[in-house]
Amino acid sequence: MIHSLFLINSSGDIFLEKHWKSVVSRSVCDYFFEAQERATEAENVPPVIPTPHHYLLSVYRHKIFFVAVIQTEVPPLFVIEFLHRVVDTFQDYFGVCSEPVIKDNVVVVYEVLEEMLDNGFPLATESNILKELIKPPTILRTVVNTITGSTNVGDQLPTGQLSVVPWRRTGVKYTNNEAYFDVIEEIDAIIDKSGSTVTAEIQGVVDACVKLTGMPDLTLSFMNPRLLDDVSFHPCVRFKRWESERILSFIPPDGNFRLLSYHVSAQNLVAIPVYVKHNISFRDSSSLGRFEITVGPKQTMGKTIEGVIVISQMPKGVLNMSLTPSQGTHTFDPVTKMLSWDVGKINPQKLPSLKGTMSLQAGASKPDENPTINLQFKIQQLAISGLKVNRLDMYGEKYKPFKGIKYMTKAGKFQVRT
């Protein structure tokens, strides 16, 4: 299935490669580099690139391209999902997934990749199983390995691999038993000039951190499960129970894992939490233009919008901008023509605004189109789809665990056209 994996940084350098079957020459990546040149942004590189003898499937995360090389026909999403799992595993092992960190821990990276795929087919992809097979690096372990010449490979097979619950190790013990669930939703939207919604959808996940003794059996129910559309579950979830009762019943893995991801695409269910008032005008005869934007909350159920950043790619004809923000700080790069305004929190009583003028090239014609505005924001303790957890119950163990639920909404690709 997967023959080789190449890790490529944003400069186009291959800094790590791993082969499972036969060695595939690095020259196969030339097709990928050609596609990268044609794409305006890293995110726009096609995820599947056919070549005369191979297919290249890639994901772009943390400023690194993970490129898998396959020779036979396979479901593309299967490979892409595996690549995302590789990134998540690196993040879990090393705290961050970046080029310097991968280079510093190159031995552990190769050991983990060797366990994740067997002859090109996925084998162990659960983080807690991998951590029993390959111990995560620590300063002490690194020093000991350097002195003794030993490796991070575990002495025994993971206990969970031999049971009917391969994602959970046996004999788990904690003094504090706790289960935390984070409902995180990303809203992708395009808003037109008049403020109407062109398209809007929500990508949501429920991330869990479960530290419970023994072999607990959990059930999680929602107030409004019918909202959930296009749902993808962790293998621990009993699908039959979800289909019949819309209740999540599962024996959880130990530690952090993604319980489910979902998609809400019905326009009437997607509330837009912010609005942008804009007045951006260029005059034909003048070398000055007017720029004015105001950001405000809308349908936030009384919650505060924070971490607001406004980014706009200005037309090439704009030489400079003289702007005054009512709050936050702004920067304009005259070379890349990128305007960035770090707003921070939005106070509904005093809406933040950015006003001023633009200096245009003398004699140049008026730009063909106005710039688009991209927004980043987050809202704590709110799931914008309206999803709410009803209750979490535990069976099979006598103790009472501590339970916590947290909600968060953030902007994905949120664009306002002017």
Short mmCIF file of C-alpha atoms in Angstrom, two decimals:
data_model
loop_
_atom_site.label_atom_id
_atom_site.label_comp_id
_atom_site.label_asym_id
_atom_site.label_seq_id
_atom_site.Cartn_x
_atom_site.Cartn_y
_atom_site.Cartn_z
CA MET A 1 0.00 0.00 0.00
CA ILE A 2 2.17 2.93 1.23
CA HIS A 3 5.64 2.49 -0.25
CA SER A 4 7.42 5.56 1.08
CA LEU A 5 6.92 8.72 3.13
CA PHE A 6 8.72 12.00 2.47
CA LEU A 7 8.67 14.99 4.84
CA ILE A 8 9.16 18.28 2.98
CA ASN A 9 9.53 21.71 4.58
CA SER A 10 8.06 24.95 3.20
CA SER A 11 11.38 25.72 1.44
CA GLY A 12 11.03 22.53 -0.62
CA ASP A 13 13.77 20.50 1.14
CA ILE A 14 13.20 16.79 1.86
CA PHE A 15 14.44 16.50 5.44
CA LEU A 16 13.25 12.95 6.23
CA GLU A 17 12.30 9.90 4.19
CA LYS A 18 11.12 6.41 5.19
CA HIS A 19 10.66 3.42 2.87
CA TRP A 20 8.67 0.30 3.77
CA LYS A 21 8.82 -1.90 0.67
CA SER A 22 11.40 -0.88 -1.92
CA VAL A 23 13.36 2.38 -1.98
CA VAL A 24 11.59 4.98 -4.15
CA SER A 25 13.90 7.62 -5.60
CA ARG A 26 13.57 11.19 -4.31
CA SER A 27 13.08 12.30 -7.93
CA VAL A 28 9.42 11.21 -7.64
CA CYS A 29 8.90 14.37 -5.54
CA ASP A 30 9.67 16.53 -8.61
CA TYR A 31 6.01 16.08 -9.62
CA PHE A 32 5.01 17.36 -6.18
CA PHE A 33 7.33 20.39 -6.47
CA GLU A 34 5.78 21.25 -9.88
CA ALA A 35 2.29 21.18 -8.33
CA GLN A 36 3.58 23.28 -5.40
CA GLU A 37 4.88 25.95 -7.81
CA ARG A 38 1.52 26.12 -9.60
CA ALA A 39 -0.40 26.54 -6.31
CA THR A 40 -0.52 30.09 -4.93
CA GLU A 41 -0.61 28.90 -1.31
CA ALA A 42 0.63 25.76 0.45
CA GLU A 43 -2.98 24.75 1.31
CA ASN A 44 -3.89 24.77 -2.41
CA VAL A 45 -1.49 21.96 -3.41
CA PRO A 46 -3.69 19.07 -4.72
CA PRO A 47 -3.88 16.28 -2.11
CA VAL A 48 -3.62 13.60 -4.82
CA ILE A 49 -1.05 13.93 -7.63
CA PRO A 50 -0.88 11.17 -10.27
CA THR A 51 2.54 10.42 -11.84
CA PRO A 52 3.38 7.82 -14.57
CA HIS A 53 4.20 5.05 -12.06
CA HIS A 54 3.05 6.34 -8.64
CA TYR A 55 0.41 8.40 -6.86
CA LEU A 56 1.54 11.10 -4.41
CA LEU A 57 -0.88 11.80 -1.53
CA SER A 58 -0.08 14.66 0.81
CA VAL A 59 -1.28 16.65 3.80
CA TYR A 60 0.09 20.03 4.93
CA ARG A 61 0.32 20.62 8.69
CA HIS A 62 2.63 22.67 10.91
CA LYS A 63 4.40 24.06 7.80
CA ILE A 64 5.44 20.54 6.75
CA PHE A 65 4.20 18.49 3.77
CA PHE A 66 3.76 14.78 4.59
CA VAL A 67 3.91 13.07 1.17
CA ALA A 68 3.04 9.36 0.84
CA VAL A 69 4.05 7.45 -2.29
CA ILE A 70 1.81 4.59 -3.42
CA GLN A 71 2.03 2.34 -6.50
CA THR A 72 -1.36 0.64 -6.50
CA GLU A 73 -4.93 1.92 -6.41
CA VAL A 74 -6.03 2.58 -2.78
CA PRO A 75 -8.81 4.72 -1.26
CA PRO A 76 -7.15 8.19 -1.05
CA LEU A 77 -8.94 9.17 2.18
CA PHE A 78 -7.54 6.05 3.86
CA VAL A 79 -3.97 7.24 3.20
CA ILE A 80 -4.77 10.89 4.06
CA GLU A 81 -6.34 9.83 7.37
CA PHE A 82 -3.22 7.77 8.13
CA LEU A 83 -0.98 10.80 7.41
CA HIS A 84 -3.05 12.93 9.81
CA ARG A 85 -2.65 10.16 12.41
CA VAL A 86 1.14 10.28 11.93
CA VAL A 87 1.13 14.05 12.59
CA ASP A 88 -1.08 13.63 15.69
CA THR A 89 1.23 10.89 17.00
CA PHE A 90 4.33 13.09 16.58
CA GLN A 91 2.51 15.89 18.39
CA ASP A 92 1.56 13.54 21.23
CA TYR A 93 5.13 12.19 21.52
CA PHE A 94 7.11 15.43 21.24
CA GLY A 95 4.62 18.14 22.31
CA VAL A 96 4.98 19.93 18.97
CA CYS A 97 5.37 18.66 15.43
CA SER A 98 8.01 20.80 13.71
CA GLU A 99 11.09 20.27 11.56
CA PRO A 100 13.69 20.94 14.33
CA VAL A 101 11.88 18.62 16.79
CA ILE A 102 11.61 15.79 14.22
CA LYS A 103 15.32 16.16 13.38
CA ASP A 104 16.26 16.11 17.10
CA ASN A 105 14.26 12.91 17.69
CA VAL A 106 14.95 11.22 14.36
CA VAL A 107 15.61 7.78 15.93
CA VAL A 108 12.28 7.75 17.78
CA VAL A 109 10.52 9.01 14.62
CA TYR A 110 11.86 6.07 12.60
CA GLU A 111 10.97 3.59 15.37
CA VAL A 112 7.40 4.96 15.59
CA LEU A 113 6.92 4.90 11.80
CA GLU A 114 8.22 1.30 11.73
CA GLU A 115 5.49 0.28 14.22
CA MET A 116 2.70 2.31 12.61
CA LEU A 117 3.08 0.58 9.24
CA ASP A 118 3.94 -3.07 8.61
CA ASN A 119 5.06 -3.70 5.02
CA GLY A 120 3.11 -0.57 4.00
CA PHE A 121 -0.14 -1.43 5.85
CA PRO A 122 -1.33 0.36 9.04
CA LEU A 123 -0.63 -1.74 12.15
CA ALA A 124 -0.51 0.19 15.46
CA THR A 125 -1.94 3.71 15.19
CA GLU A 126 -3.30 4.18 18.72
CA SER A 127 -1.10 6.56 20.68
CA ASN A 128 -1.22 4.69 24.00
CA ILE A 129 -0.35 1.36 22.30
CA LEU A 130 2.59 3.01 20.52
CA LYS A 131 3.82 4.50 23.81
CA GLU A 132 4.09 0.98 25.26
CA LEU A 133 5.98 -0.21 22.18
CA ILE A 134 8.22 2.86 21.83
CA LYS A 135 8.77 4.90 25.01
CA PRO A 136 8.38 8.69 24.49
CA PRO A 137 11.71 10.54 24.72
CA THR A 138 12.64 12.22 28.02
CA ILE A 139 15.91 13.96 28.95
CA LEU A 140 16.83 11.14 31.37
CA ARG A 141 16.00 8.39 28.85
CA THR A 142 18.02 10.17 26.13
CA VAL A 143 21.06 10.42 28.42
CA VAL A 144 20.79 6.74 29.45
CA ASN A 145 20.37 5.64 25.81
CA THR A 146 23.44 7.67 24.79
CA ILE A 147 25.58 6.10 27.54
CA THR A 148 24.32 2.50 27.30
CA GLY A 149 23.55 2.38 23.57
CA SER A 150 20.01 1.10 24.27
CA THR A 151 16.86 2.27 22.43
CA ASN A 152 13.36 3.46 23.32
CA VAL A 153 11.81 0.16 22.20
CA GLY A 154 9.76 -1.45 25.00
CA ASP A 155 10.64 -4.89 26.45
CA GLN A 156 7.13 -6.37 26.25
CA LEU A 157 4.23 -6.45 23.83
CA PRO A 158 1.46 -3.97 24.75
CA THR A 159 -1.10 -5.72 26.94
CA GLY A 160 -3.98 -4.18 24.96
CA GLN A 161 -2.83 -5.76 21.68
CA LEU A 162 -3.75 -9.20 23.01
CA SER A 163 -7.24 -8.25 24.27
CA VAL A 164 -10.58 -7.57 22.58
CA VAL A 165 -10.06 -3.89 23.43
CA PRO A 166 -6.76 -3.22 21.61
CA TRP A 167 -6.92 0.55 22.22
CA ARG A 168 -6.78 0.22 26.02
CA ARG A 169 -3.97 -1.28 28.11
CA THR A 170 -4.84 -3.50 31.05
CA GLY A 171 -4.14 -2.77 34.71
CA VAL A 172 -4.57 1.02 34.47
CA LYS A 173 -4.49 2.71 37.91
CA TYR A 174 -4.97 6.36 38.91
CA THR A 175 -5.31 8.05 42.29
CA ASN A 176 -7.47 10.79 40.71
CA ASN A 177 -10.05 9.45 38.29
CA GLU A 178 -11.17 12.07 35.80
CA ALA A 179 -12.73 12.37 32.35
CA TYR A 180 -12.65 15.64 30.37
CA PHE A 181 -14.36 16.29 27.06
CA ASP A 182 -13.73 19.29 24.76
CA VAL A 183 -16.34 20.13 22.12
CA ILE A 184 -14.46 22.26 19.57
CA GLU A 185 -16.18 23.70 16.50
CA GLU A 186 -14.62 25.51 13.54
CA ILE A 187 -16.86 27.66 11.40
CA ASP A 188 -16.04 28.09 7.70
CA ALA A 189 -18.05 30.83 6.02
CA ILE A 190 -18.14 33.24 3.08
CA ILE A 191 -20.11 36.44 3.68
CA ASP A 192 -20.95 38.63 0.69
CA LYS A 193 -20.78 42.42 0.35
CA SER A 194 -24.29 42.99 1.74
CA GLY A 195 -23.71 40.77 4.80
CA SER A 196 -25.65 37.75 3.50
CA THR A 197 -24.22 34.26 3.96
CA VAL A 198 -23.01 32.71 0.71
CA THR A 199 -21.89 29.46 2.32
CA ALA A 200 -21.39 28.34 5.92
CA GLU A 201 -20.54 25.04 7.54
CA ILE A 202 -19.22 23.76 10.85
CA GLN A 203 -16.47 21.18 11.34
CA GLY A 204 -16.67 19.87 14.91
CA VAL A 205 -14.70 17.46 17.07
CA VAL A 206 -15.11 15.99 20.54
CA ASP A 207 -11.64 15.50 22.06
CA ALA A 208 -11.33 13.50 25.26
CA CYS A 209 -8.78 13.15 28.03
CA VAL A 210 -9.76 10.11 30.08
CA LYS A 211 -7.73 8.96 33.09
CA LEU A 212 -9.80 6.24 34.75
CA THR A 213 -8.75 3.16 36.70
CA GLY A 214 -9.63 -0.33 35.46
CA MET A 215 -11.89 -1.01 32.48
CA PRO A 216 -14.72 1.58 32.66
CA ASP A 217 -17.64 1.53 30.23
CA LEU A 218 -18.89 5.05 29.45
CA THR A 219 -22.06 6.39 27.84
CA LEU A 220 -22.29 9.96 26.58
CA SER A 221 -25.60 11.44 25.47
CA PHE A 222 -26.40 14.77 23.77
CA MET A 223 -29.39 17.11 24.20
CA ASN A 224 -29.79 17.36 20.42
CA PRO A 225 -27.94 14.51 18.65
CA ARG A 226 -29.95 15.05 15.43
CA LEU A 227 -27.71 18.07 14.73
CA LEU A 228 -24.79 15.74 14.12
CA ASP A 229 -24.33 15.10 10.46
CA ASP A 230 -21.66 13.11 8.64
CA VAL A 231 -20.13 11.68 11.86
CA SER A 232 -16.79 9.85 12.13
CA PHE A 233 -16.11 7.83 15.31
CA HIS A 234 -13.11 6.46 17.17
CA PRO A 235 -13.04 2.62 16.83
CA CYS A 236 -14.01 2.30 20.53
CA VAL A 237 -17.57 3.60 19.89
CA ARG A 238 -20.32 0.97 19.54
CA PHE A 239 -21.91 2.04 16.27
CA LYS A 240 -25.09 -0.07 16.58
CA ARG A 241 -26.05 1.72 19.82
CA TRP A 242 -25.49 5.12 18.17
CA GLU A 243 -27.65 4.14 15.19
CA SER A 244 -30.55 2.93 17.33
CA GLU A 245 -30.47 5.32 20.34
CA ARG A 246 -28.13 8.19 19.34
CA ILE A 247 -26.04 7.49 22.46
CA LEU A 248 -22.25 7.10 22.46
CA SER A 249 -21.32 3.91 24.31
CA PHE A 250 -17.61 3.05 24.55
CA ILE A 251 -14.69 1.69 26.57
CA PRO A 252 -12.28 4.64 26.30
CA PRO A 253 -8.58 4.49 25.44
CA ASP A 254 -6.31 5.63 28.25
CA GLY A 255 -5.25 9.30 27.90
CA ASN A 256 -5.97 11.71 25.05
CA PHE A 257 -7.97 10.70 21.98
CA ARG A 258 -10.51 12.06 19.50
CA LEU A 259 -13.89 10.52 20.28
CA LEU A 260 -15.69 11.79 17.20
CA SER A 261 -15.62 14.39 14.46
CA TYR A 262 -18.71 15.74 12.72
CA HIS A 263 -19.91 18.16 10.08
CA VAL A 264 -22.92 20.52 10.13
CA SER A 265 -23.60 21.81 6.64
CA ALA A 266 -27.30 22.84 6.80
CA GLN A 267 -27.24 26.63 6.27
CA ASN A 268 -30.19 27.24 8.62
CA LEU A 269 -28.29 25.55 11.52
CA VAL A 270 -25.11 27.62 11.16
CA ALA A 271 -25.26 30.87 13.16
CA ILE A 272 -22.72 33.51 12.10
CA PRO A 273 -21.19 34.89 15.36
CA VAL A 274 -19.57 38.08 13.98
CA TYR A 275 -20.34 40.77 11.43
CA VAL A 276 -18.05 43.20 9.63
CA LYS A 277 -19.17 46.66 8.45
CA HIS A 278 -16.85 47.88 5.72
CA ASN A 279 -16.41 50.91 3.51
CA ILE A 280 -13.42 50.46 1.18
CA SER A 281 -13.39 52.80 -1.80
CA PHE A 282 -10.90 53.71 -4.54
CA ARG A 283 -11.40 56.81 -6.70
CA ASP A 284 -10.41 56.88 -10.39
CA SER A 285 -8.77 60.29 -10.44
CA SER A 286 -7.35 60.43 -6.90
CA SER A 287 -4.21 58.80 -5.47
CA LEU A 288 -6.00 58.33 -2.13
CA GLY A 289 -8.51 55.68 -1.12
CA ARG A 290 -10.78 55.33 1.90
CA PHE A 291 -10.59 52.35 4.28
CA GLU A 292 -12.98 51.76 7.16
CA ILE A 293 -14.01 48.53 8.90
CA THR A 294 -15.91 47.78 12.14
CA VAL A 295 -16.21 44.32 13.75
CA GLY A 296 -19.11 43.40 16.03
CA PRO A 297 -20.73 40.36 17.71
CA LYS A 298 -23.87 38.68 16.37
CA GLN A 299 -25.65 35.53 17.65
CA THR A 300 -23.10 34.74 20.37
CA MET A 301 -25.59 33.88 23.16
CA GLY A 302 -23.99 36.58 25.34
CA LYS A 303 -20.50 35.05 25.15
CA THR A 304 -17.40 37.20 24.53
CA ILE A 305 -15.56 36.96 21.21
CA GLU A 306 -11.81 36.99 21.80
CA GLY A 307 -8.55 36.53 19.92
CA VAL A 308 -9.94 38.47 16.95
CA ILE A 309 -7.47 39.05 14.11
CA VAL A 310 -8.45 40.70 10.82
CA ILE A 311 -6.23 39.96 7.79
CA SER A 312 -6.69 41.45 4.33
CA GLN A 313 -4.63 41.16 1.14
CA MET A 314 -4.69 44.65 -0.40
CA PRO A 315 -4.48 45.25 -4.20
CA LYS A 316 -1.04 45.75 -5.78
CA GLY A 317 -1.81 49.43 -6.49
CA VAL A 318 -1.84 50.28 -2.75
CA LEU A 319 1.54 51.81 -1.79
CA ASN A 320 0.87 52.49 1.89
CA MET A 321 -1.90 52.88 4.44
CA SER A 322 -2.41 55.44 7.17
CA LEU A 323 -4.85 53.89 9.63
CA THR A 324 -6.02 54.49 13.20
CA PRO A 325 -7.46 51.57 15.22
CA SER A 326 -9.89 52.23 18.10
CA GLN A 327 -8.35 49.22 19.86
CA GLY A 328 -5.56 46.70 19.25
CA THR A 329 -2.57 47.09 16.92
CA HIS A 330 -2.25 46.93 13.15
CA THR A 331 0.56 46.38 10.63
CA PHE A 332 0.76 46.86 6.87
CA ASP A 333 3.55 45.34 4.80
CA PRO A 334 4.13 47.52 1.68
CA VAL A 335 5.97 44.64 -0.04
CA THR A 336 3.43 41.82 0.35
CA LYS A 337 0.47 44.31 0.64
CA MET A 338 -0.79 42.39 3.67
CA LEU A 339 -2.80 44.25 6.31
CA SER A 340 -3.12 42.63 9.74
CA TRP A 341 -5.15 44.02 12.65
CA ASP A 342 -4.92 42.30 16.05
CA VAL A 343 -8.18 43.34 17.72
CA GLY A 344 -8.23 41.12 20.83
CA LYS A 345 -11.57 41.00 22.69
CA ILE A 346 -14.71 42.62 21.28
CA ASN A 347 -16.58 44.85 23.72
CA PRO A 348 -20.23 45.09 22.49
CA GLN A 349 -20.60 48.55 24.13
CA LYS A 350 -17.65 49.98 22.16
CA LEU A 351 -17.14 48.19 18.86
CA PRO A 352 -13.56 48.12 17.51
CA SER A 353 -12.96 49.96 14.24
CA LEU A 354 -10.03 50.65 11.90
CA LYS A 355 -10.24 53.84 9.82
CA GLY A 356 -7.92 55.78 7.55
CA THR A 357 -6.67 56.37 4.04
CA MET A 358 -4.73 54.39 1.43
CA SER A 359 -1.99 55.86 -0.80
CA LEU A 360 -2.32 54.58 -4.35
CA GLN A 361 0.08 54.61 -7.29
CA ALA A 362 -0.23 57.92 -9.17
CA GLY A 363 -1.85 57.51 -12.55
CA ALA A 364 -2.64 53.83 -12.02
CA SER A 365 -6.16 52.66 -12.82
CA LYS A 366 -8.59 51.82 -10.04
CA PRO A 367 -8.22 48.17 -8.78
CA ASP A 368 -10.60 45.74 -10.49
CA GLU A 369 -11.94 44.34 -7.22
CA ASN A 370 -12.05 45.21 -3.55
CA PRO A 371 -9.95 43.13 -1.11
CA THR A 372 -11.46 40.26 0.87
CA ILE A 373 -11.27 40.27 4.68
CA ASN A 374 -10.28 37.10 6.55
CA LEU A 375 -11.20 36.77 10.21
CA GLN A 376 -9.78 34.69 13.05
CA PHE A 377 -11.59 34.52 16.41
CA LYS A 378 -12.57 32.21 19.23
CA ILE A 379 -15.51 32.05 21.62
CA GLN A 380 -15.10 30.11 24.88
CA GLN A 381 -17.95 28.04 26.37
CA LEU A 382 -20.06 28.09 23.20
CA ALA A 383 -20.67 25.47 20.51
CA ILE A 384 -22.10 27.57 17.69
CA SER A 385 -24.13 24.64 16.28
CA GLY A 386 -26.06 24.45 19.58
CA LEU A 387 -24.71 20.98 20.42
CA LYS A 388 -24.84 20.24 24.16
CA VAL A 389 -23.76 17.22 26.19
CA ASN A 390 -26.66 15.93 28.29
CA ARG A 391 -24.94 13.45 30.62
CA LEU A 392 -21.98 11.14 31.04
CA ASP A 393 -22.45 7.85 32.89
CA MET A 394 -19.95 5.18 33.88
CA TYR A 395 -20.54 1.46 34.36
CA GLY A 396 -18.28 -1.46 35.34
CA GLU A 397 -16.35 0.35 38.10
CA LYS A 398 -17.37 1.31 41.67
CA TYR A 399 -15.65 4.73 42.10
CA LYS A 400 -17.13 8.12 41.11
CA PRO A 401 -14.99 9.98 38.57
CA PHE A 402 -14.65 13.75 38.19
CA LYS A 403 -16.24 14.85 34.90
CA GLY A 404 -15.79 18.07 32.93
CA ILE A 405 -17.12 19.41 29.61
CA LYS A 406 -15.72 22.45 27.78
CA TYR A 407 -17.02 24.10 24.61
CA MET A 408 -15.18 26.32 22.13
CA THR A 409 -15.97 27.89 18.76
CA LYS A 410 -13.26 29.25 16.50
CA ALA A 411 -12.96 30.56 12.96
CA GLY A 412 -11.77 28.20 10.25
CA LYS A 413 -11.75 29.83 6.82
CA PHE A 414 -13.96 32.82 7.56
CA GLN A 415 -14.04 35.30 4.68
CA VAL A 416 -15.94 38.56 4.19
CA ARG A 417 -16.17 39.95 0.66
CA THR A 418 -16.13 43.71 0.20
#
